[in-house]
Tab-separated table of C-alpha atoms in Angstrom:
chain	number	residue	atom	x	y	z
A	1	UNK	CA	-40.123	9.409	0.461
A	2	UNK	CA	-38.613	11.198	3.441
A	3	UNK	CA	-36.592	8.137	4.372
A	4	UNK	CA	-35.266	7.804	0.826
A	5	UNK	CA	-34.351	11.467	0.600
A	6	UNK	CA	-32.615	11.248	3.974
A	7	UNK	CA	-30.636	8.239	2.781
A	8	UNK	CA	-29.485	10.115	-0.312
A	9	UNK	CA	-28.527	13.161	1.739
A	10	UNK	CA	-26.559	11.063	4.196
A	11	UNK	CA	-24.743	9.257	1.405
A	12	UNK	CA	-23.747	12.556	-0.162
A	13	UNK	CA	-22.500	13.796	3.205
A	14	UNK	CA	-20.582	10.579	3.746
A	15	UNK	CA	-18.795	11.009	0.422
A	16	UNK	CA	-17.380	14.297	1.599
A	17	UNK	CA	-16.359	12.892	4.964
A	18	UNK	CA	-14.207	9.992	3.756
A	19	UNK	CA	-10.473	10.273	4.567
A	20	UNK	CA	-7.994	11.282	1.895
A	21	UNK	CA	-6.657	7.733	1.734
A	22	UNK	CA	-10.125	6.208	1.370
A	23	UNK	CA	-9.375	4.850	-2.075
A	24	UNK	CA	-6.735	2.486	-0.758
A	25	UNK	CA	-4.421	1.954	-3.700
A	26	UNK	CA	-5.605	5.112	-5.441
A	27	UNK	CA	-8.849	3.924	-7.047
A	28	UNK	CA	-8.238	0.979	-9.278
A	29	UNK	CA	-5.381	-0.533	-7.289
A	30	UNK	CA	-5.723	-4.213	-6.515
A	31	UNK	CA	-7.414	-3.698	-3.175
A	32	UNK	CA	-10.097	-1.303	-4.341
A	33	UNK	CA	-11.340	-3.154	-7.393
A	34	UNK	CA	-15.130	-3.079	-7.448
A	35	UNK	CA	-17.110	-6.238	-7.987
A	36	UNK	CA	-20.424	-7.820	-7.030
A	37	UNK	CA	-20.709	-9.801	-3.847
A	38	UNK	CA	-23.095	-10.660	-1.055
A	39	UNK	CA	-20.590	-11.174	1.732
A	40	UNK	CA	-17.320	-9.805	3.027
A	41	UNK	CA	-15.545	-12.968	1.864
A	42	UNK	CA	-16.797	-12.689	-1.728
A	43	UNK	CA	-15.944	-8.989	-1.838
A	44	UNK	CA	-12.399	-9.599	-0.630
A	45	UNK	CA	-11.959	-12.584	-2.910
A	46	UNK	CA	-12.738	-10.401	-5.921
A	47	UNK	CA	-10.710	-7.393	-4.857
A	48	UNK	CA	-7.484	-8.329	-3.110
A	49	UNK	CA	-5.214	-11.297	-3.544
A	50	UNK	CA	-4.646	-12.985	-0.196
A	51	UNK	CA	-3.393	-16.373	0.882
A	52	UNK	CA	-5.581	-16.741	3.965
A	53	UNK	CA	-8.447	-14.854	5.651
A	54	UNK	CA	-8.124	-13.780	9.260
A	55	UNK	CA	-11.126	-14.011	11.564
A	56	UNK	CA	-11.493	-12.910	15.166
A	57	UNK	CA	-14.099	-13.948	17.706
A	58	UNK	CA	-14.526	-14.079	21.478
A	59	UNK	CA	-12.097	-17.012	21.664
A	60	UNK	CA	-9.163	-15.738	19.617
A	61	UNK	CA	-7.782	-15.328	16.097
A	62	UNK	CA	-8.391	-17.905	13.380
A	63	UNK	CA	-6.261	-18.255	10.239
A	64	UNK	CA	-8.168	-19.457	7.199
A	65	UNK	CA	-10.282	-22.555	7.713
A	66	UNK	CA	-7.919	-24.016	10.297
A	67	UNK	CA	-9.650	-24.384	13.673
A	68	UNK	CA	-6.624	-23.417	15.783
A	69	UNK	CA	-7.037	-20.217	17.812
A	70	UNK	CA	-4.207	-17.773	18.496
A	71	UNK	CA	-3.876	-15.037	21.090
A	72	UNK	CA	-1.334	-13.103	19.015
A	73	UNK	CA	0.260	-13.106	15.577
A	74	UNK	CA	3.368	-11.274	14.397
A	75	UNK	CA	2.344	-9.365	11.289
A	76	UNK	CA	3.344	-6.489	9.085
A	77	UNK	CA	1.352	-3.995	7.064
A	78	UNK	CA	2.150	-1.760	4.126
A	79	UNK	CA	-0.070	1.142	5.141
A	80	UNK	CA	-0.536	2.321	1.570
A	81	UNK	CA	-2.257	-0.963	0.702
A	82	UNK	CA	-5.127	-0.548	3.164
A	83	UNK	CA	-8.349	0.016	1.194
A	84	UNK	CA	-10.630	2.294	3.218
A	85	UNK	CA	-14.317	2.276	2.489
A	86	UNK	CA	-17.871	2.795	3.660
A	87	UNK	CA	-19.984	-0.316	4.161
A	88	UNK	CA	-23.588	-1.221	4.859
A	89	UNK	CA	-25.110	-4.593	5.725
A	90	UNK	CA	-28.700	-5.715	5.655
A	91	UNK	CA	-30.862	-8.813	5.640
A	92	UNK	CA	-30.016	-12.250	6.973
A	93	UNK	CA	-29.467	-15.775	5.681
A	94	UNK	CA	-27.480	-14.492	3.913
A	95	UNK	CA	-26.539	-11.014	5.069
A	96	UNK	CA	-25.824	-8.682	2.144
A	97	UNK	CA	-22.803	-6.372	2.303
A	98	UNK	CA	-22.216	-3.376	0.037
A	99	UNK	CA	-19.059	-1.271	0.001
A	100	UNK	CA	-18.085	2.112	-1.374
A	101	UNK	CA	-14.410	2.911	-1.969
A	102	UNK	CA	-14.715	6.239	-3.783
A	103	UNK	CA	-17.499	7.931	-1.823
A	104	UNK	CA	-19.827	7.693	-4.813
A	105	UNK	CA	-20.402	4.186	-6.169
A	106	UNK	CA	-21.362	0.833	-4.644
A	107	UNK	CA	-19.430	-2.344	-5.372
A	108	UNK	CA	-22.766	-3.928	-6.299
A	109	UNK	CA	-23.451	-1.251	-8.911
A	110	UNK	CA	-25.188	2.103	-8.891
A	111	UNK	CA	-24.568	4.945	-6.469
A	112	UNK	CA	-23.919	4.711	-2.759
A	113	UNK	CA	-27.130	6.639	-2.149
A	114	UNK	CA	-29.042	3.943	-4.017
A	115	UNK	CA	-27.284	1.277	-1.965
A	116	UNK	CA	-28.483	2.888	1.242
A	117	UNK	CA	-31.999	3.021	-0.133
A	118	UNK	CA	-31.812	-0.712	-0.935
A	119	UNK	CA	-30.528	-1.443	2.534
A	120	UNK	CA	-33.239	0.543	4.289
A	121	UNK	CA	-36.002	-1.075	2.292
A	122	UNK	CA	-34.904	-4.351	3.903
A	123	UNK	CA	-33.848	-2.935	7.273
A	124	UNK	CA	-35.067	0.590	8.135
A	125	UNK	CA	-32.323	0.800	10.770
A	126	UNK	CA	-29.487	0.054	8.318
A	127	UNK	CA	-26.694	2.625	8.476
A	128	UNK	CA	-23.372	2.838	6.683
A	129	UNK	CA	-20.194	2.495	8.704
A	130	UNK	CA	-16.464	3.034	8.251
A	131	UNK	CA	-14.505	-0.051	7.247
A	132	UNK	CA	-11.337	-1.175	5.490
A	133	UNK	CA	-9.879	-4.170	3.683
A	134	UNK	CA	-6.540	-4.911	5.338
A	135	UNK	CA	-3.761	-7.102	3.826
A	136	UNK	CA	-1.714	-8.120	6.860
A	137	UNK	CA	1.532	-9.986	6.121
A	138	UNK	CA	2.768	-12.923	8.215
A	139	UNK	CA	6.203	-12.111	9.649
A	140	UNK	CA	6.871	-15.743	10.521
A	141	UNK	CA	5.420	-19.153	9.807
A	142	UNK	CA	2.128	-19.647	11.641
A	143	UNK	CA	2.033	-23.164	13.039
A	144	UNK	CA	-0.932	-25.167	14.322
A	145	UNK	CA	0.062	-25.725	17.979
A	146	UNK	CA	-1.495	-29.200	18.111
A	147	UNK	CA	-0.807	-30.639	14.670
A	148	UNK	CA	2.554	-28.849	14.348
A	149	UNK	CA	1.681	-28.067	10.740
A	150	UNK	CA	2.336	-24.732	9.025
A	151	UNK	CA	-0.969	-22.944	8.459
A	152	UNK	CA	0.499	-19.841	6.820
A	153	UNK	CA	4.033	-19.230	5.656
A	154	UNK	CA	6.206	-16.222	6.352
A	155	UNK	CA	5.470	-13.525	3.783
A	156	UNK	CA	1.968	-14.704	2.946
A	157	UNK	CA	-0.891	-12.219	2.962
A	158	UNK	CA	-3.592	-12.493	5.616
A	159	UNK	CA	-6.676	-10.582	4.539
A	160	UNK	CA	-9.350	-9.126	6.815
A	161	UNK	CA	-12.379	-6.894	6.259
A	162	UNK	CA	-13.275	-4.792	9.303
A	163	UNK	CA	-16.701	-5.285	10.858
A	164	UNK	CA	-18.811	-2.518	12.363
A	165	UNK	CA	-17.190	-3.117	15.743
A	166	UNK	CA	-13.669	-3.684	14.430
A	167	UNK	CA	-13.228	-0.180	13.041
A	168	UNK	CA	-12.730	1.671	16.359
A	169	UNK	CA	-9.524	-0.134	17.375
A	170	UNK	CA	-8.072	0.093	13.874
A	171	UNK	CA	-8.852	3.816	13.638
A	172	UNK	CA	-7.188	4.353	17.023
A	173	UNK	CA	-4.150	2.433	15.746
A	174	UNK	CA	-3.898	4.568	12.593
A	175	UNK	CA	-4.408	7.837	14.483
A	176	UNK	CA	-1.641	6.909	16.927
A	177	UNK	CA	0.724	6.223	14.031
A	178	UNK	CA	-0.120	9.530	12.414
A	179	UNK	CA	0.450	11.378	15.700
A	180	UNK	CA	3.960	9.884	15.834
A	181	UNK	CA	4.751	11.198	12.362
A	182	UNK	CA	4.279	7.911	10.515
A	183	UNK	CA	3.257	8.308	6.872
A	184	UNK	CA	-0.017	6.369	6.933
A	185	UNK	CA	-0.234	6.397	3.143
A	186	UNK	CA	3.211	4.947	2.498
A	187	UNK	CA	5.188	3.572	5.471
A	188	UNK	CA	5.509	-0.085	6.459
A	189	UNK	CA	4.966	-1.227	10.042
A	190	UNK	CA	5.335	-4.470	11.978
A	191	UNK	CA	3.408	-5.224	15.163
A	192	UNK	CA	1.670	-7.779	17.340
A	193	UNK	CA	-1.884	-8.478	16.251
A	194	UNK	CA	-3.942	-9.525	19.254
A	195	UNK	CA	-7.584	-9.627	20.238
A	196	UNK	CA	-9.943	-8.623	22.999
A	197	UNK	CA	-13.422	-9.712	23.958
A	198	UNK	CA	-16.355	-7.320	23.638
A	199	UNK	CA	-19.834	-7.641	25.158
A	200	UNK	CA	-23.105	-5.792	24.553
A	201	UNK	CA	-26.804	-6.592	24.836
A	202	UNK	CA	-26.087	-10.199	25.701
A	203	UNK	CA	-23.796	-10.713	22.702
A	204	UNK	CA	-20.078	-11.509	22.853
A	205	UNK	CA	-17.517	-11.141	20.075
A	206	UNK	CA	-13.862	-10.321	19.458
A	207	UNK	CA	-11.964	-7.433	17.877
A	208	UNK	CA	-8.315	-7.031	16.896
A	209	UNK	CA	-5.753	-5.117	18.942
A	210	UNK	CA	-2.494	-3.620	17.635
A	211	UNK	CA	0.573	-3.519	19.910
A	212	UNK	CA	4.388	-3.209	19.883
A	213	UNK	CA	4.348	-1.228	16.648
A	214	UNK	CA	7.594	-0.508	14.801
A	215	UNK	CA	8.191	1.303	11.505
A	216	UNK	CA	10.521	-0.586	9.155
A	217	UNK	CA	12.051	0.049	5.773
A	218	UNK	CA	11.172	-3.444	4.574
A	219	UNK	CA	10.155	-6.858	5.816
A	220	UNK	CA	13.061	-9.099	6.953
A	221	UNK	CA	13.045	-11.281	3.824
A	222	UNK	CA	13.155	-8.204	1.594
A	223	UNK	CA	16.374	-6.777	3.042
């Protein structure tokens, strides 16, 4: 019972610690719609309309199911459309993901405290972590360098759900914007989305980087 009570207490504490913009599009906006799911992909598919999913690994950035790898992409982001959340993952084959956008409820139903209890019954070491669903926007056509075919068109949305290790760089990016006076709940920015390799305990993976950031009034095709 101690473990369960601790999980409930931690969930309640987490609810109070979420940032003011944690609800993304103000609870009920397109990005924060709750729905059942057992993976990041199914959660995103039910909660934000995107044209392609972005993935990052130790080799580069992948757009959708295309196998081409990119070192950088030119993207934009309407900061008010980022849906911040808490997440927990547990189990394997498949791994189950649960998310909490309001600090109280799980996207799989019930309270966030109950979600943590479920997770720790499967994996006693399961802990919730900060995450976000991010709708990047392609600033230019993304072309397969070998096939010379357009993978994603300018203006299309490129969705990504942050992993446990992806949060740190994104949080640093947002904090830097805020320090420069950028309205992180409303402004629009354009930047170079890159990647870097990470290593730990014999494992290797990739995380996004965010460089050459500029605040804009609108995307080029909207002017």
